[in-house]
CSV table of C-alpha atoms in Angstrom, one decimal:
chain,number,residue,atom,x,y,z
A,404,MET,CA,47.8,119.9,173.9
A,405,PRO,CA,50.0,119.1,170.8
A,406,LYS,CA,50.0,115.3,171.3
A,407,LEU,CA,46.4,114.8,170.0
A,408,PRO,CA,44.7,115.6,166.7
A,409,GLU,CA,42.9,118.9,166.8
A,410,ASP,CA,39.5,117.3,166.8
A,411,LYS,CA,40.3,115.0,169.6
A,412,LYS,CA,41.7,117.4,172.1
A,413,PHE,CA,40.2,117.8,175.6
A,414,LEU,CA,40.5,120.3,178.4
A,415,ASP,CA,43.7,119.3,180.2
A,416,LEU,CA,43.7,120.9,183.6
A,417,SER,CA,47.3,119.9,184.2
A,418,ASP,CA,48.5,121.7,181.0
A,419,TYR,CA,47.7,125.2,182.2
A,420,ALA,CA,51.3,126.3,181.5
A,421,ARG,CA,51.2,125.4,177.8
A,422,PRO,CA,50.4,128.9,176.5
A,423,PHE,CA,53.4,130.3,178.4
A,424,ALA,CA,55.6,127.4,177.3
A,425,THR,CA,54.6,128.1,173.7
A,426,ILE,CA,55.6,131.8,174.0
A,427,LEU,CA,58.9,130.8,175.6
A,428,VAL,CA,59.7,128.3,172.8
A,429,LYS,CA,59.1,131.0,170.2
A,430,LEU,CA,61.5,133.3,172.0
A,431,LEU,CA,64.2,130.7,172.3
A,432,PHE,CA,63.7,129.0,169.0
A,433,PRO,CA,66.4,131.2,167.2
A,434,THR,CA,68.9,130.4,170.0
A,435,GLN,CA,71.0,127.4,170.7
A,436,ILE,CA,68.9,126.5,173.7
A,437,GLY,CA,67.3,123.2,173.1
A,438,ALA,CA,64.9,120.7,174.7
A,439,TYR,CA,67.6,119.1,176.9
A,440,SER,CA,68.6,122.5,178.3
A,441,LEU,CA,65.0,123.2,179.2
A,442,THR,CA,64.6,119.9,181.0
A,443,PHE,CA,67.8,120.6,182.9
A,444,ALA,CA,66.4,124.1,183.7
A,445,PHE,CA,63.2,122.7,185.2
A,446,LEU,CA,65.3,120.2,187.2
A,447,LEU,CA,67.3,123.1,188.7
A,448,VAL,CA,64.2,125.3,189.3
A,449,GLY,CA,62.3,122.4,191.0
A,450,THR,CA,65.4,121.7,193.2
A,451,PHE,CA,65.7,125.3,194.2
A,452,ALA,CA,62.0,125.5,195.1
A,453,SER,CA,62.4,122.4,197.2
A,454,TYR,CA,65.3,124.0,199.0
A,455,LEU,CA,63.3,127.1,199.8
A,456,ILE,CA,60.5,125.1,201.1
A,457,TYR,CA,62.9,123.1,203.3
A,458,ARG,CA,64.4,126.3,204.7
A,459,ASN,CA,60.9,127.8,205.0
A,460,ILE,CA,62.0,131.0,203.3
A,461,TRP,CA,60.8,133.0,200.3
A,462,LEU,CA,57.7,130.7,200.1
A,463,ASP,CA,55.8,132.9,197.7
A,464,PHE,CA,58.8,132.7,195.3
A,465,ALA,CA,59.0,128.9,195.9
A,466,ALA,CA,55.3,128.6,194.9
A,467,LEU,CA,56.0,130.6,191.8
A,468,LEU,CA,59.0,128.4,190.9
A,469,LEU,CA,56.8,125.3,191.0
A,470,LEU,CA,54.6,126.9,188.3
A,471,ILE,CA,57.7,127.9,186.3
A,472,LYS,CA,58.9,124.3,186.6
A,473,SER,CA,55.6,123.2,185.0
A,474,MET,CA,56.1,125.8,182.2
A,475,LEU,CA,59.6,124.6,181.5
A,476,ASP,CA,58.4,121.0,181.6
A,477,ALA,CA,55.9,121.8,178.8
A,478,ALA,CA,58.5,123.8,176.9
A,479,ASP,CA,61.1,121.0,176.5
A,480,GLY,CA,58.7,118.8,174.5
A,481,GLU,CA,57.3,121.7,172.6
A,482,MET,CA,60.8,122.7,171.6
A,483,ALA,CA,61.6,119.2,170.3
A,484,ARG,CA,58.4,119.2,168.3
A,485,GLN,CA,59.0,122.7,166.8
A,486,ARG,CA,62.5,121.7,165.7
A,487,ASN,CA,61.3,118.3,164.6
A,488,THR,CA,63.9,116.6,166.8
A,489,PRO,CA,62.1,113.8,168.6
A,490,SER,CA,64.2,112.1,171.2
A,491,LEU,CA,63.7,109.1,173.5
A,492,VAL,CA,66.7,110.2,175.5
A,493,GLY,CA,64.9,113.4,176.1
A,494,ARG,CA,61.6,111.6,176.9
A,495,TYR,CA,63.2,109.5,179.6
A,496,PHE,CA,65.4,112.3,180.9
A,497,ASP,CA,62.3,114.4,181.4
A,498,SER,CA,60.4,111.7,183.3
A,499,ILE,CA,63.5,110.9,185.5
A,500,SER,CA,63.9,114.6,186.2
A,501,ASP,CA,60.3,114.9,187.2
A,502,PHE,CA,60.8,112.1,189.8
A,503,VAL,CA,63.9,113.8,191.2
A,504,VAL,CA,62.0,117.0,191.7
A,505,ASN,CA,59.1,115.2,193.3
A,506,PHE,CA,61.3,113.3,195.7
A,507,LEU,CA,63.2,116.4,196.7
A,508,LEU,CA,60.0,118.3,197.2
A,509,PHE,CA,58.4,115.6,199.4
A,510,LEU,CA,61.7,115.2,201.3
A,511,ALA,CA,61.9,118.9,202.0
A,512,LEU,CA,58.4,118.9,203.4
A,513,ALA,CA,59.1,115.9,205.5
A,514,LEU,CA,62.3,117.3,207.0
A,515,ASN,CA,60.7,120.8,207.5
A,516,PHE,CA,57.7,119.4,209.5
A,517,LYS,CA,59.5,116.4,211.0
A,518,ILE,CA,57.2,113.9,209.2
A,519,ASN,CA,58.2,110.3,209.5
A,520,ILE,CA,60.2,109.3,206.4
A,521,PHE,CA,58.1,106.2,205.9
A,522,ILE,CA,54.9,108.2,205.8
A,523,MET,CA,56.7,110.6,203.3
A,524,LEU,CA,57.6,107.7,201.1
A,525,LEU,CA,54.1,106.3,201.1
A,526,SER,CA,52.7,109.8,200.2
A,527,LEU,CA,55.3,110.1,197.4
A,528,ILE,CA,54.4,106.7,196.0
A,529,ALA,CA,50.7,107.7,196.1
A,530,PHE,CA,51.6,111.0,194.3
A,531,GLN,CA,53.5,109.1,191.6
A,532,LEU,CA,50.7,106.6,191.1
A,533,GLN,CA,48.2,109.4,190.7
A,534,GLY,CA,50.3,110.9,188.0
A,535,SER,CA,50.6,107.4,186.4
A,536,ILE,CA,46.8,107.1,186.3
A,537,PHE,CA,46.6,110.2,184.2
A,538,ASN,CA,49.5,109.2,181.9
A,539,TYR,CA,48.0,105.7,181.4
A,540,TYR,CA,44.6,107.0,180.3
A,541,TYR,CA,46.2,109.9,178.3
A,542,LEU,CA,48.4,107.4,176.4
A,543,ILE,CA,45.5,105.2,175.6
A,544,LYS,CA,43.6,108.2,174.2
A,545,ARG,CA,46.7,109.1,172.1
A,546,TYR,CA,47.0,105.6,170.6
A,547,GLN,CA,43.2,105.4,170.0
A,548,CYS,CA,43.3,108.7,168.1
A,549,ASP,CA,46.6,108.2,166.3
A,550,GLY,CA,48.3,110.9,168.3
A,551,ASP,CA,51.9,111.3,169.4
A,552,LYS,CA,53.5,107.9,170.1
A,553,THR,CA,56.9,109.0,171.5
A,554,SER,CA,55.8,107.5,174.8
A,555,ARG,CA,54.4,103.9,174.9
A,556,ILE,CA,51.7,102.4,177.1
A,557,PHE,CA,54.1,99.6,178.0
A,558,GLU,CA,57.8,100.6,178.2
A,559,LYS,CA,59.3,97.3,179.2
A,560,GLU,CA,60.8,96.5,175.9
A,561,GLU,CA,64.0,98.4,175.0
A,562,PRO,CA,63.0,101.1,172.4
A,563,GLU,CA,64.5,101.8,169.1
A,564,PRO,CA,66.5,105.1,169.2
A,565,PHE,CA,65.6,108.1,167.1
A,566,PRO,CA,68.3,109.4,164.8
A,567,ARG,CA,69.6,112.0,167.3
A,568,ASP,CA,69.6,109.6,170.3
A,569,ASN,CA,72.8,108.2,171.8
A,570,PRO,CA,72.0,104.4,171.9
A,571,LYS,CA,74.2,103.7,175.0
A,572,LEU,CA,72.7,106.7,177.0
A,573,LEU,CA,69.2,105.7,175.9
A,574,LYS,CA,69.8,102.2,177.2
A,575,ILE,CA,70.9,103.5,180.6
A,576,LEU,CA,68.0,106.0,180.9
A,577,HIS,CA,65.5,103.4,179.9
A,578,LYS,CA,66.7,101.1,182.7
A,579,VAL,CA,66.5,103.9,185.2
A,580,TYR,CA,63.0,104.8,183.9
A,581,LEU,CA,61.9,101.2,184.4
A,582,ILE,CA,63.2,101.2,188.0
A,583,ILE,CA,61.2,104.3,188.8
A,584,TYR,CA,58.1,103.9,186.7
A,585,GLY,CA,57.9,100.3,185.5
A,586,TRP,CA,56.2,99.0,188.6
A,587,GLN,CA,53.8,102.0,188.5
A,588,ASP,CA,52.7,101.3,184.9
A,589,PHE,CA,52.3,97.6,185.7
A,590,LEU,CA,50.1,98.4,188.7
A,591,ILE,CA,47.9,100.9,187.0
A,592,HIS,CA,47.4,98.5,184.1
A,593,LYS,CA,46.4,95.8,186.6
A,594,LEU,CA,43.9,98.1,188.2
A,595,ASP,CA,42.2,98.9,184.9
A,596,ARG,CA,43.4,96.7,182.1
A,597,GLU,CA,40.0,96.9,180.3
A,598,ALA,CA,40.6,100.6,179.6
A,599,ILE,CA,42.7,99.6,176.6
A,600,GLU,CA,39.7,97.9,175.0
A,601,THR,CA,37.4,100.9,175.1
A,602,ASN,CA,36.4,102.3,171.7
A,603,GLU,CA,37.7,105.8,172.7
A,604,LEU,CA,38.0,107.4,176.1
A,605,PRO,CA,35.7,110.4,176.1
A,606,ASN,CA,37.0,113.9,176.5
A,607,TRP,CA,35.0,114.6,179.7
A,608,PHE,CA,36.7,111.6,181.4
A,609,LEU,CA,40.2,112.7,180.3
A,610,THR,CA,39.4,116.2,181.7
A,611,ILE,CA,38.5,114.7,185.1
A,612,VAL,CA,41.6,112.5,185.1
A,613,SER,CA,43.8,115.5,184.2
A,614,ILE,CA,43.6,116.7,187.9
A,615,PHE,CA,46.1,113.9,188.5
A,616,GLY,CA,48.6,115.2,186.0
A,617,LEU,CA,51.8,116.4,187.4
A,618,GLY,CA,51.2,120.0,186.4
A,619,PHE,CA,47.9,120.1,188.4
A,620,GLN,CA,49.5,118.3,191.3
A,621,LEU,CA,52.3,120.9,191.5
A,622,LEU,CA,49.7,123.7,191.2
A,623,LEU,CA,47.9,122.3,194.3
A,624,ILE,CA,51.3,122.2,196.1
A,625,ALA,CA,52.0,125.7,195.0
A,626,VAL,CA,48.7,126.9,196.4
A,627,PHE,CA,49.3,125.1,199.7
A,628,VAL,CA,52.8,126.7,199.9
A,629,PHE,CA,51.5,130.2,199.0
A,630,HIS,CA,48.9,130.0,201.8
A,631,ARG,CA,51.5,128.6,204.3
A,632,SER,CA,49.6,125.3,204.5
A,633,GLN,CA,52.4,123.1,203.1
A,634,GLN,CA,52.3,120.9,206.1
A,635,ILE,CA,49.1,119.3,204.8
A,636,VAL,CA,50.7,118.3,201.4
A,637,ILE,CA,51.9,114.9,202.4
A,638,PRO,CA,48.7,113.7,204.2
A,639,PHE,CA,46.6,115.3,201.4
A,640,PHE,CA,48.2,113.3,198.6
A,641,LEU,CA,48.4,110.2,200.8
A,642,ILE,CA,44.7,109.9,201.8
A,643,PRO,CA,42.0,112.1,200.2
A,644,TYR,CA,43.6,112.5,196.8
A,645,SER,CA,44.4,108.8,196.6
A,646,ALA,CA,40.8,108.0,197.4
A,647,LEU,CA,39.7,110.4,194.7
A,648,ALA,CA,42.0,108.6,192.2
A,649,LEU,CA,40.5,105.2,193.0
A,650,LEU,CA,37.1,106.7,192.6
A,651,VAL,CA,38.0,107.9,189.1
A,652,ILE,CA,39.1,104.4,188.1
A,653,PHE,CA,35.8,103.2,189.4
A,654,VAL,CA,34.0,105.8,187.3
A,655,ARG,CA,35.8,104.5,184.2
A,656,LYS,CA,34.9,100.9,184.9
A,657,ILE,CA,31.2,101.8,185.4
A,658,PHE,CA,30.5,104.6,182.9
A,659,VAL,CA,33.1,104.3,180.2
A,660,LYS,CA,32.9,101.1,178.1
């Protein structure tokens, strides 16, 4: 968890791939492979995993690919930090690529099990909102503790590019990001706007919320796929996991002031 000061770090259950990502970055550091390449790699890996799930073949390998996707997702940011090359282009490209993989994964499941597309989209929206809940609280924690500020709690305003960012590309990616995530950030803030006013979100609460981080969500899907229970992924994230997410927000409002 490199985005928080050492004494403010919490147990992030969604960041289980970080140790493997750190090893990968050390191996790749002397090469020309950079953060953008790693983001593109996880986009390809996630797309291929979705294809295997759609075809209902090599499912053990597909489950493994979802975990590899999480490792590469952690590695791209780690590479940028190790090379001291922060990039908002990379930050938005990463988030947009996450959404593309999520969409393809849910579409593959819906097509494979002939689930109504409307139900699939509702489940995907719930899945995305669950991830936004974790990101919202995690960002608040980072700003409270003077951690990494590459991401912002509110992304509506056009950001100032870093030195290595292409301003025109950054503008395009920022607009795409707002289309995908802007409404999610707005909704989560409306659900719990008071969270910003807390003195500091406690570590135990962030650990609980981390079960809604994308890494943990993909881990759950990988487990379902590995056990040949992938048909329950869409209803699982639509109903019980959404209810659990709302419960966590309720816990914050009652117990964390």
